[in-house]
Amino acid sequence: MKKVIAIIVGLIILTGCDVLDNFTKANTVDGEQEHVAPPSNPSDFYADLVTEIFDESNDILSQFNSLIDRLYASTASEAQFAQIVNDMLPRSNDLLKKLDEALYIINDDFYGFHKDLITLVNFQHQLLLEAIKKANSENEQLDLNKLRSDYVKIKQDQTILIQKIKSILQKQSVQP
């Protein structure tokens, strides 16, 4: 039993180290290698990551909201809507991947927040998937009111999470 626990702990450590190694791996730019150091302050790194996640999420949501407007105004077809939303999926998947990778480098103060952020970004991703599915289906119709309601819910939840991360970071800056 102890061996199994030791193996599991070892795998967790190695996996975590792989994520941190991503920051030290060489990046090639114009044939030259540039080394990226691991974050010196994980809290600052995490705050920057969260800002990046929210920025990208907002960009996706803004585009999605504009598409809903176009459907309401009949300036886009459901097929066009489905294609454009489908093109957003890789960006949405990248957000989820970044959140998964960050699990290994965040400190304990951020785990509750991180869980909530993962839930929100997954809800956003699921919204995109469901919208594509219904737009492409002959049997199901897009419910524009539900799409708009889900969009508003995501924006409200984002606001709550932004306040939560600000509070966490503020508490950390007060601690010695």
mmCIF file of C-alpha atoms in Angstrom:
data_model
loop_
_atom_site.group_PDB
_atom_site.id
_atom_site.type_symbol
_atom_site.label_atom_id
_atom_site.label_comp_id
_atom_site.label_asym_id
_atom_site.label_seq_id
_atom_site.Cartn_x
_atom_site.Cartn_y
_atom_site.Cartn_z
ATOM 1 C CA MET A 1 0.000 0.000 0.000
ATOM 2 C CA LYS A 2 2.854 2.372 0.858
ATOM 3 C CA LYS A 3 4.432 1.670 -2.530
ATOM 4 C CA VAL A 4 1.207 2.590 -4.312
ATOM 5 C CA ILE A 5 0.974 5.861 -2.389
ATOM 6 C CA ALA A 6 4.629 6.615 -3.110
ATOM 7 C CA ILE A 7 4.085 5.972 -6.816
ATOM 8 C CA ILE A 8 1.004 8.212 -6.902
ATOM 9 C CA VAL A 9 2.822 11.005 -5.062
ATOM 10 C CA GLY A 10 5.772 10.611 -7.427
ATOM 11 C CA LEU A 11 3.502 10.874 -10.465
ATOM 12 C CA ILE A 12 1.849 13.977 -9.072
ATOM 13 C CA ILE A 13 5.217 15.585 -8.414
ATOM 14 C CA LEU A 14 6.529 14.648 -11.847
ATOM 15 C CA THR A 15 3.399 15.925 -13.557
ATOM 16 C CA GLY A 16 3.601 19.159 -11.602
ATOM 17 C CA CYS A 17 7.248 19.500 -12.509
ATOM 18 C CA ASP A 18 6.378 19.019 -16.176
ATOM 19 C CA VAL A 19 4.049 21.989 -15.997
ATOM 20 C CA LEU A 20 6.686 24.122 -14.329
ATOM 21 C CA ASP A 21 9.180 22.914 -16.906
ATOM 22 C CA ASN A 22 6.938 24.407 -19.581
ATOM 23 C CA PHE A 23 8.032 27.795 -18.294
ATOM 24 C CA THR A 24 11.708 26.969 -18.649
ATOM 25 C CA LYS A 25 11.539 25.233 -22.017
ATOM 26 C CA ALA A 26 13.136 27.063 -24.864
ATOM 27 C CA ASN A 27 10.942 29.006 -27.227
ATOM 28 C CA THR A 28 12.184 29.408 -30.764
ATOM 29 C CA VAL A 29 11.737 32.845 -32.296
ATOM 30 C CA ASP A 30 13.314 33.479 -35.698
ATOM 31 C CA GLY A 31 15.605 30.493 -35.213
ATOM 32 C CA GLU A 32 16.914 31.734 -31.858
ATOM 33 C CA GLN A 33 16.052 30.169 -28.536
ATOM 34 C CA GLU A 34 14.609 32.206 -25.739
ATOM 35 C CA HIS A 35 14.412 30.690 -22.247
ATOM 36 C CA VAL A 36 11.437 31.528 -20.082
ATOM 37 C CA ALA A 37 12.071 31.420 -16.350
ATOM 38 C CA PRO A 38 9.550 29.876 -13.966
ATOM 39 C CA PRO A 39 7.356 32.395 -12.178
ATOM 40 C CA SER A 40 9.205 34.047 -9.293
ATOM 41 C CA ASN A 41 5.952 34.982 -7.590
ATOM 42 C CA PRO A 42 3.231 32.374 -8.178
ATOM 43 C CA SER A 43 0.512 34.774 -6.971
ATOM 44 C CA ASP A 44 1.500 37.400 -9.539
ATOM 45 C CA PHE A 45 1.771 34.718 -12.190
ATOM 46 C CA TYR A 46 -1.686 33.430 -11.307
ATOM 47 C CA ALA A 47 -3.186 36.937 -11.314
ATOM 48 C CA ASP A 48 -1.729 37.468 -14.800
ATOM 49 C CA LEU A 49 -3.080 34.100 -15.946
ATOM 50 C CA VAL A 50 -6.555 34.907 -14.614
ATOM 51 C CA THR A 51 -6.477 38.261 -16.409
ATOM 52 C CA GLU A 52 -5.494 36.475 -19.621
ATOM 53 C CA ILE A 53 -8.288 33.907 -19.134
ATOM 54 C CA PHE A 54 -10.899 36.618 -18.556
ATOM 55 C CA ASP A 55 -9.653 38.674 -21.515
ATOM 56 C CA GLU A 56 -9.851 35.713 -23.886
ATOM 57 C CA SER A 57 -13.173 34.581 -22.421
ATOM 58 C CA ASN A 58 -14.598 38.071 -22.886
ATOM 59 C CA ASP A 59 -13.388 38.160 -26.474
ATOM 60 C CA ILE A 60 -15.132 34.844 -27.190
ATOM 61 C CA LEU A 61 -18.285 35.978 -25.389
ATOM 62 C CA SER A 62 -18.348 39.301 -27.208
ATOM 63 C CA GLN A 63 -18.151 37.540 -30.551
ATOM 64 C CA PHE A 64 -20.836 35.069 -29.428
ATOM 65 C CA ASN A 65 -23.107 37.902 -28.275
ATOM 66 C CA SER A 66 -22.687 39.689 -31.607
ATOM 67 C CA LEU A 67 -23.669 36.489 -33.395
ATOM 68 C CA ILE A 68 -26.824 36.211 -31.301
ATOM 69 C CA ASP A 69 -27.635 39.792 -32.290
ATOM 70 C CA ARG A 70 -27.145 38.869 -35.943
ATOM 71 C CA LEU A 71 -29.521 35.924 -35.559
ATOM 72 C CA TYR A 72 -32.148 38.163 -33.979
ATOM 73 C CA ALA A 73 -31.687 40.692 -36.789
ATOM 74 C CA SER A 74 -31.738 37.914 -39.413
ATOM 75 C CA THR A 75 -28.393 39.059 -40.817
ATOM 76 C CA ALA A 76 -26.846 35.624 -40.223
ATOM 77 C CA SER A 77 -28.180 32.137 -40.808
ATOM 78 C CA GLU A 78 -28.005 29.356 -38.253
ATOM 79 C CA ALA A 79 -25.451 27.624 -40.495
ATOM 80 C CA GLN A 80 -23.236 30.729 -40.484
ATOM 81 C CA PHE A 81 -23.697 31.009 -36.727
ATOM 82 C CA ALA A 82 -22.696 27.354 -36.247
ATOM 83 C CA GLN A 83 -19.582 27.747 -38.413
ATOM 84 C CA ILE A 84 -18.359 30.873 -36.628
ATOM 85 C CA VAL A 85 -19.029 29.398 -33.174
ATOM 86 C CA ASN A 86 -17.295 26.194 -34.268
ATOM 87 C CA ASP A 87 -14.245 28.292 -35.169
ATOM 88 C CA MET A 88 -14.222 29.605 -31.570
ATOM 89 C CA LEU A 89 -13.858 26.126 -30.068
ATOM 90 C CA PRO A 90 -10.041 25.868 -30.296
ATOM 91 C CA ARG A 91 -9.693 29.136 -28.358
ATOM 92 C CA SER A 92 -12.181 27.897 -25.782
ATOM 93 C CA ASN A 93 -10.293 24.601 -25.486
ATOM 94 C CA ASP A 94 -7.058 26.535 -24.958
ATOM 95 C CA LEU A 95 -8.645 28.328 -21.996
ATOM 96 C CA LEU A 96 -9.583 25.001 -20.437
ATOM 97 C CA LYS A 97 -6.090 23.634 -21.026
ATOM 98 C CA LYS A 98 -4.474 26.678 -19.374
ATOM 99 C CA LEU A 99 -6.723 26.262 -16.356
ATOM 100 C CA ASP A 100 -5.839 22.572 -16.080
ATOM 101 C CA GLU A 101 -2.111 23.304 -16.284
ATOM 102 C CA ALA A 102 -2.371 26.016 -13.635
ATOM 103 C CA LEU A 103 -3.618 23.503 -11.061
ATOM 104 C CA TYR A 104 -0.027 22.472 -10.410
ATOM 105 C CA ILE A 105 1.394 25.903 -9.713
ATOM 106 C CA ILE A 106 -1.242 27.786 -7.750
ATOM 107 C CA ASN A 107 -1.026 28.119 -4.007
ATOM 108 C CA ASP A 108 -3.736 26.882 -1.665
ATOM 109 C CA ASP A 109 -5.380 30.307 -1.348
ATOM 110 C CA PHE A 110 -6.527 30.087 -4.970
ATOM 111 C CA TYR A 111 -7.941 26.543 -5.167
ATOM 112 C CA GLY A 112 -11.566 27.459 -4.368
ATOM 113 C CA PHE A 113 -11.459 30.342 -6.813
ATOM 114 C CA HIS A 114 -9.755 28.183 -9.435
ATOM 115 C CA LYS A 115 -12.449 25.519 -9.099
ATOM 116 C CA ASP A 116 -15.123 28.177 -9.657
ATOM 117 C CA LEU A 117 -13.239 29.561 -12.660
ATOM 118 C CA ILE A 118 -12.934 26.083 -14.189
ATOM 119 C CA THR A 119 -16.678 25.599 -13.700
ATOM 120 C CA LEU A 120 -17.464 28.926 -15.361
ATOM 121 C CA VAL A 121 -15.168 28.393 -18.356
ATOM 122 C CA ASN A 122 -16.546 24.858 -18.803
ATOM 123 C CA PHE A 123 -20.099 26.262 -18.721
ATOM 124 C CA GLN A 124 -19.079 28.775 -21.378
ATOM 125 C CA HIS A 125 -17.531 26.015 -23.492
ATOM 126 C CA GLN A 126 -20.656 23.870 -23.106
ATOM 127 C CA LEU A 127 -22.776 26.831 -24.219
ATOM 128 C CA LEU A 128 -20.763 26.977 -27.443
ATOM 129 C CA LEU A 129 -21.097 23.221 -27.991
ATOM 130 C CA GLU A 130 -24.854 23.205 -27.390
ATOM 131 C CA ALA A 131 -25.331 26.214 -29.660
ATOM 132 C CA ILE A 132 -23.450 24.477 -32.479
ATOM 133 C CA LYS A 133 -25.372 21.248 -31.965
ATOM 134 C CA LYS A 134 -28.763 22.968 -32.094
ATOM 135 C CA ALA A 135 -27.818 25.230 -34.996
ATOM 136 C CA ASN A 136 -26.778 22.176 -37.017
ATOM 137 C CA SER A 137 -29.782 20.063 -36.027
ATOM 138 C CA GLU A 138 -32.876 19.742 -38.151
ATOM 139 C CA ASN A 139 -34.806 18.449 -35.122
ATOM 140 C CA GLU A 140 -33.803 21.096 -32.586
ATOM 141 C CA GLN A 141 -34.237 24.829 -32.831
ATOM 142 C CA LEU A 142 -31.902 27.443 -31.411
ATOM 143 C CA ASP A 143 -33.471 29.112 -28.398
ATOM 144 C CA LEU A 144 -32.118 32.645 -28.710
ATOM 145 C CA ASN A 145 -33.612 33.660 -25.350
ATOM 146 C CA LYS A 146 -31.756 30.814 -23.610
ATOM 147 C CA LEU A 147 -28.512 31.670 -25.403
ATOM 148 C CA ARG A 148 -28.849 35.286 -24.280
ATOM 149 C CA SER A 149 -29.751 34.227 -20.702
ATOM 150 C CA ASP A 150 -26.741 31.911 -20.495
ATOM 151 C CA TYR A 151 -24.520 34.689 -21.837
ATOM 152 C CA VAL A 152 -25.811 37.073 -19.144
ATOM 153 C CA LYS A 153 -25.317 34.410 -16.448
ATOM 154 C CA ILE A 154 -21.697 33.943 -17.499
ATOM 155 C CA LYS A 155 -21.094 37.693 -17.410
ATOM 156 C CA GLN A 156 -22.649 37.935 -13.930
ATOM 157 C CA ASP A 157 -20.563 35.002 -12.678
ATOM 158 C CA GLN A 158 -17.448 36.613 -14.140
ATOM 159 C CA THR A 159 -18.157 39.748 -12.123
ATOM 160 C CA ILE A 160 -18.491 37.708 -8.936
ATOM 161 C CA LEU A 161 -15.241 35.861 -9.652
ATOM 162 C CA ILE A 162 -13.376 39.076 -10.413
ATOM 163 C CA GLN A 163 -14.423 40.436 -7.024
ATOM 164 C CA LYS A 164 -13.387 37.150 -5.405
ATOM 165 C CA ILE A 165 -9.882 37.172 -6.933
ATOM 166 C CA LYS A 166 -9.408 40.826 -6.025
ATOM 167 C CA SER A 167 -10.313 39.998 -2.433
ATOM 168 C CA ILE A 168 -7.912 37.043 -2.313
ATOM 169 C CA LEU A 169 -5.058 39.080 -3.790
ATOM 170 C CA GLN A 170 -5.756 41.959 -1.434
ATOM 171 C CA LYS A 171 -5.639 39.624 1.589
ATOM 172 C CA GLN A 172 -2.336 38.211 0.354
ATOM 173 C CA SER A 173 -0.792 41.650 -0.022
ATOM 174 C CA VAL A 174 -1.723 42.484 3.592
ATOM 175 C CA GLN A 175 -0.158 39.305 4.997
ATOM 176 C CA PRO A 176 3.505 39.580 6.019
#
